[in-house]
Tab-separated table of C-alpha atoms in Angstrom:
chain	number	residue	atom	x	y	z
A	1	ASP	CA	-30.638	-73.592	24.498
A	2	THR	CA	-32.919	-70.962	26.036
A	3	GLU	CA	-36.201	-72.828	25.718
A	4	VAL	CA	-39.094	-72.570	28.105
A	5	THR	CA	-42.120	-74.671	27.179
A	6	GLN	CA	-45.726	-74.092	28.212
A	7	THR	CA	-48.835	-76.225	27.900
A	8	PRO	CA	-51.505	-75.917	26.760
A	9	LYS	CA	-51.141	-73.268	24.052
A	10	HIS	CA	-54.812	-72.376	24.293
A	11	LEU	CA	-57.336	-72.984	27.066
A	12	VAL	CA	-61.038	-72.198	27.235
A	13	MET	CA	-62.701	-72.707	30.592
A	14	GLY	CA	-65.917	-71.907	32.365
A	15	MET	CA	-66.061	-69.925	35.586
A	16	THR	CA	-66.696	-73.077	37.644
A	17	ASN	CA	-63.894	-75.142	36.111
A	18	LYS	CA	-60.561	-76.087	37.630
A	19	LYS	CA	-57.605	-76.191	35.262
A	20	SER	CA	-53.828	-75.966	35.402
A	21	LEU	CA	-51.171	-74.324	33.274
A	22	LYS	CA	-47.781	-75.979	33.055
A	23	CYS	CA	-44.321	-74.616	32.413
A	24	GLU	CA	-41.037	-76.470	32.042
A	25	GLN	CA	-37.405	-75.533	31.517
A	26	HIS	CA	-34.257	-77.640	31.305
A	27	MET	CA	-31.661	-74.903	31.409
A	28	GLY	CA	-30.806	-75.411	35.070
A	29	HIS	CA	-32.428	-72.096	35.927
A	30	ARG	CA	-33.314	-71.622	39.585
A	31	ALA	CA	-35.885	-68.827	39.269
A	32	MET	CA	-39.256	-69.159	37.543
A	33	TYR	CA	-42.026	-66.642	37.012
A	34	TRP	CA	-45.677	-66.276	36.063
A	35	TYR	CA	-46.833	-63.165	34.227
A	36	LYS	CA	-50.238	-62.114	32.952
A	37	GLN	CA	-50.507	-60.033	29.790
A	38	LYS	CA	-53.658	-58.343	28.539
A	39	ALA	CA	-53.951	-57.114	24.966
A	40	LYS	CA	-51.819	-54.044	24.170
A	41	LYS	CA	-50.381	-54.006	27.705
A	42	PRO	CA	-46.975	-55.082	29.010
A	43	PRO	CA	-46.566	-58.289	31.038
A	44	GLU	CA	-47.570	-57.978	34.703
A	45	LEU	CA	-45.667	-60.034	37.241
A	46	MET	CA	-47.795	-62.448	39.273
A	47	PHE	CA	-45.434	-64.806	41.107
A	48	VAL	CA	-41.713	-65.516	41.449
A	49	TYR	CA	-40.198	-68.784	42.633
A	50	SER	CA	-36.566	-68.737	43.609
A	51	TYR	CA	-34.873	-72.058	44.390
A	52	GLU	CA	-38.345	-73.661	44.462
A	53	LYS	CA	-39.670	-71.298	47.122
A	54	LEU	CA	-42.265	-68.603	46.496
A	55	SER	CA	-40.379	-65.329	46.858
A	56	ILE	CA	-42.790	-62.794	45.340
A	57	ASN	CA	-46.595	-62.794	45.206
A	58	GLU	CA	-47.866	-59.585	43.647
A	59	SER	CA	-51.153	-59.630	45.591
A	60	VAL	CA	-52.696	-62.050	43.123
A	61	PRO	CA	-56.255	-63.253	43.892
A	62	SER	CA	-56.422	-66.690	45.529
A	63	ARG	CA	-58.231	-68.151	42.515
A	64	PHE	CA	-54.691	-68.343	41.051
A	65	SER	CA	-52.521	-70.834	42.915
A	66	PRO	CA	-48.886	-71.406	41.905
A	67	GLU	CA	-46.900	-74.557	42.541
A	68	CYS	CA	-43.259	-75.428	41.935
A	69	PRO	CA	-42.899	-79.236	42.210
A	70	ASN	CA	-39.187	-79.131	41.337
A	71	SER	CA	-36.597	-76.806	39.871
A	72	SER	CA	-37.688	-77.537	36.276
A	73	LEU	CA	-41.451	-77.319	36.622
A	74	LEU	CA	-43.910	-74.569	37.444
A	75	ASN	CA	-47.676	-74.907	37.553
A	76	LEU	CA	-50.461	-72.366	37.845
A	77	HIS	CA	-53.706	-73.808	39.184
A	78	LEU	CA	-56.849	-71.975	38.176
A	79	HIS	CA	-60.207	-72.133	39.957
A	80	ALA	CA	-63.375	-70.040	39.791
A	81	LEU	CA	-61.900	-67.565	37.340
A	82	GLN	CA	-63.708	-64.527	36.016
A	83	PRO	CA	-64.036	-63.424	32.375
A	84	GLU	CA	-61.635	-60.533	33.107
A	85	ASP	CA	-58.938	-63.126	33.823
A	86	SER	CA	-58.830	-63.919	30.114
A	87	ALA	CA	-55.302	-63.078	28.984
A	88	LEU	CA	-51.983	-64.468	27.772
A	89	TYR	CA	-50.239	-66.207	30.662
A	90	LEU	CA	-46.491	-66.193	30.321
A	91	CYS	CA	-43.947	-68.295	32.131
A	92	ALA	CA	-40.319	-67.198	32.321
A	93	SER	CA	-37.151	-68.547	33.865
A	94	SER	CA	-33.774	-67.089	34.769
A	95	PRO	CA	-30.497	-68.450	36.145
A	96	GLY	CA	-31.393	-67.009	39.531
A	97	GLY	CA	-28.064	-65.418	40.287
A	98	SER	CA	-27.651	-62.501	42.633
A	99	GLY	CA	-26.284	-59.092	41.731
A	100	GLY	CA	-29.344	-57.741	39.981
A	101	THR	CA	-28.267	-58.995	36.565
A	102	ASP	CA	-30.541	-61.994	36.184
A	103	THR	CA	-31.874	-62.425	32.639
A	104	GLN	CA	-35.374	-63.785	32.090
A	105	TYR	CA	-36.398	-65.943	29.144
A	106	PHE	CA	-40.056	-66.327	28.267
A	107	GLY	CA	-42.043	-69.321	27.114
A	108	PRO	CA	-44.577	-69.084	24.279
A	109	GLY	CA	-47.495	-68.470	26.626
A	110	THR	CA	-50.943	-69.944	27.189
A	111	ARG	CA	-53.869	-68.017	25.726
A	112	LEU	CA	-56.649	-68.343	28.328
A	113	THR	CA	-60.291	-67.547	27.658
A	114	VAL	CA	-62.769	-67.630	30.545
A	115	LEU	CA	-66.400	-67.901	29.529
B	1	GLN	CA	-44.356	-41.123	37.825
B	2	LYS	CA	-44.268	-44.553	36.231
B	3	GLU	CA	-41.255	-46.688	37.068
B	4	VAL	CA	-40.386	-47.363	33.418
B	5	GLU	CA	-41.587	-45.069	30.647
B	6	GLN	CA	-41.576	-45.518	26.888
B	7	ASN	CA	-43.208	-43.617	24.056
B	8	SER	CA	-46.002	-45.901	22.858
B	9	GLY	CA	-45.577	-44.848	19.217
B	10	PRO	CA	-46.126	-46.035	16.636
B	11	LEU	CA	-42.659	-45.173	15.421
B	12	SER	CA	-42.559	-45.449	11.652
B	13	VAL	CA	-39.259	-45.715	9.791
B	14	PRO	CA	-38.468	-46.593	6.181
B	15	GLU	CA	-36.692	-49.831	5.380
B	16	GLY	CA	-32.928	-49.470	5.747
B	17	ALA	CA	-33.136	-46.566	8.203
B	18	ILE	CA	-32.048	-46.479	11.841
B	19	ALA	CA	-34.830	-46.923	14.384
B	20	SER	CA	-34.228	-45.325	17.785
B	21	LEU	CA	-36.261	-46.524	20.749
B	22	ASN	CA	-36.029	-44.806	24.109
B	23	CYS	CA	-36.809	-45.639	27.719
B	24	THR	CA	-36.465	-43.811	31.049
B	25	TYR	CA	-36.638	-45.293	34.523
B	26	SER	CA	-37.163	-43.842	37.975
B	27	ASP	CA	-35.227	-46.111	40.363
B	28	ARG	CA	-31.573	-45.037	40.556
B	29	GLY	CA	-30.730	-48.370	42.181
B	30	SER	CA	-31.676	-50.348	39.061
B	31	GLN	CA	-28.955	-52.796	38.093
B	32	SER	CA	-29.853	-54.205	34.720
B	33	PHE	CA	-31.807	-53.242	31.648
B	34	PHE	CA	-33.381	-55.360	28.965
B	35	TRP	CA	-34.980	-54.964	25.568
B	36	TYR	CA	-37.563	-57.507	24.467
B	37	ARG	CA	-39.260	-57.739	21.087
B	38	GLN	CA	-42.849	-58.950	20.953
B	39	TYR	CA	-44.706	-59.791	17.784
B	40	SER	CA	-48.490	-59.632	17.885
B	41	GLY	CA	-49.908	-62.703	19.621
B	42	LYS	CA	-46.454	-64.016	20.579
B	43	SER	CA	-44.380	-63.938	23.746
B	44	PRO	CA	-41.549	-61.466	24.465
B	45	GLU	CA	-38.186	-62.408	22.972
B	46	LEU	CA	-34.961	-61.110	24.538
B	47	ILE	CA	-33.043	-58.850	22.154
B	48	MET	CA	-30.385	-57.232	24.331
B	49	PHE	CA	-29.381	-56.660	27.934
B	50	ILE	CA	-27.021	-54.046	29.318
B	51	TYR	CA	-25.600	-53.503	32.784
B	52	SER	CA	-22.888	-50.850	32.385
B	53	ASN	CA	-22.902	-47.282	31.143
B	54	GLY	CA	-22.102	-46.912	27.468
B	55	ASP	CA	-22.929	-48.851	24.330
B	56	LYS	CA	-23.330	-52.549	23.704
B	57	GLU	CA	-23.569	-53.823	20.139
B	58	ASP	CA	-24.962	-57.108	18.835
B	59	GLY	CA	-25.367	-57.334	15.085
B	60	ARG	CA	-27.798	-54.653	13.925
B	61	PHE	CA	-28.769	-53.786	17.503
B	62	THR	CA	-27.052	-51.348	19.863
B	63	ALA	CA	-28.175	-50.754	23.426
B	64	GLN	CA	-27.104	-47.536	25.125
B	65	LEU	CA	-27.232	-46.892	28.867
B	66	ASN	CA	-26.781	-43.623	30.751
B	67	LYS	CA	-27.346	-44.230	34.461
B	68	ALA	CA	-26.801	-40.579	35.393
B	69	SER	CA	-29.701	-39.579	33.136
B	70	GLN	CA	-31.647	-42.791	33.942
B	71	TYR	CA	-32.017	-43.428	30.248
B	72	VAL	CA	-31.641	-46.524	28.097
B	73	SER	CA	-32.104	-46.777	24.348
B	74	LEU	CA	-32.100	-49.332	21.550
B	75	LEU	CA	-30.874	-48.549	18.062
B	76	ILE	CA	-31.779	-50.832	15.177
B	77	ARG	CA	-29.636	-50.267	12.096
B	78	ASP	CA	-30.719	-51.212	8.567
B	79	SER	CA	-34.310	-51.687	9.762
B	80	GLN	CA	-36.264	-54.441	8.039
B	81	PRO	CA	-40.029	-54.986	7.756
B	82	SER	CA	-39.504	-58.071	9.945
B	83	ASP	CA	-38.409	-55.717	12.750
B	84	SER	CA	-41.976	-54.395	12.942
B	85	ALA	CA	-43.099	-55.346	16.449
B	86	THR	CA	-43.597	-53.943	19.937
B	87	TYR	CA	-40.348	-53.311	21.788
B	88	LEU	CA	-40.522	-53.618	25.553
B	89	CYS	CA	-37.985	-51.976	27.838
B	90	ALA	CA	-37.598	-53.799	31.157
B	91	VAL	CA	-35.673	-52.803	34.259
B	92	ASN	CA	-34.613	-54.858	37.259
B	93	ILE	CA	-36.122	-52.580	39.909
B	94	LEU	CA	-35.186	-54.471	43.027
B	95	TYR	CA	-31.917	-56.171	43.865
B	96	GLY	CA	-33.065	-59.593	42.701
B	97	ASN	CA	-35.625	-60.959	40.330
B	98	LYS	CA	-38.351	-58.351	39.880
B	99	LEU	CA	-38.536	-57.063	36.320
B	100	VAL	CA	-40.730	-54.052	35.549
B	101	PHE	CA	-41.766	-53.369	31.975
B	102	GLY	CA	-42.487	-50.170	30.155
B	103	ALA	CA	-45.684	-49.967	28.128
B	104	GLY	CA	-43.792	-50.792	24.929
B	105	THR	CA	-43.115	-48.912	21.701
B	106	ILE	CA	-44.737	-50.074	18.482
B	107	LEU	CA	-42.238	-50.000	15.615
B	108	ARG	CA	-43.370	-50.086	11.996
B	109	VAL	CA	-40.791	-50.495	9.258
B	110	LYS	CA	-42.203	-49.598	5.863
B	111	SER	CA	-40.820	-51.158	2.691
């Protein structure tokens, strides 16, 4: 089973709102990721958690705040977003092994619209 | 120079033909290479991965890797209209978990 789940599927929020995106996997993977994807563009890496510790932050604005409560869960807290943050937010997970051969599996994504 | 380059297409092939998708990368230290398929409005779905030089076959799909030429390709045999999608090439740039994507190639299979 290579299933990564994400909730909600769709989210509409105002610029003053606080919301959270959730991601879950039960494959025993030890690395989890957040990506942002704009229309007709490839996914852009935002954050990587490896063994529940933040290992990569791709200079993402502080209005995006990741959290990894345990090895199966990944959250992305959103606050004071801008309309240009509207995008498909993708979560992925991978076994987390070394050797440069780690394979990432994506969840279905959350379609975020900021008004 | 972009780290991972793909022709954006669209690449149009007739049903039953072989579709050939190509990708080049700049980092000679790259360890692993992935092909994802993405339908409009959906998330990327892993099609193939390849680590070693040569060919790797899985059903109608064949991935080819040439590290000396820094080139990876995906062949789709007996193309079907359901194969119409954007195909993303991704490369593990750093020793670890960072995956960098090409811009994607749009494939259209015409019946």
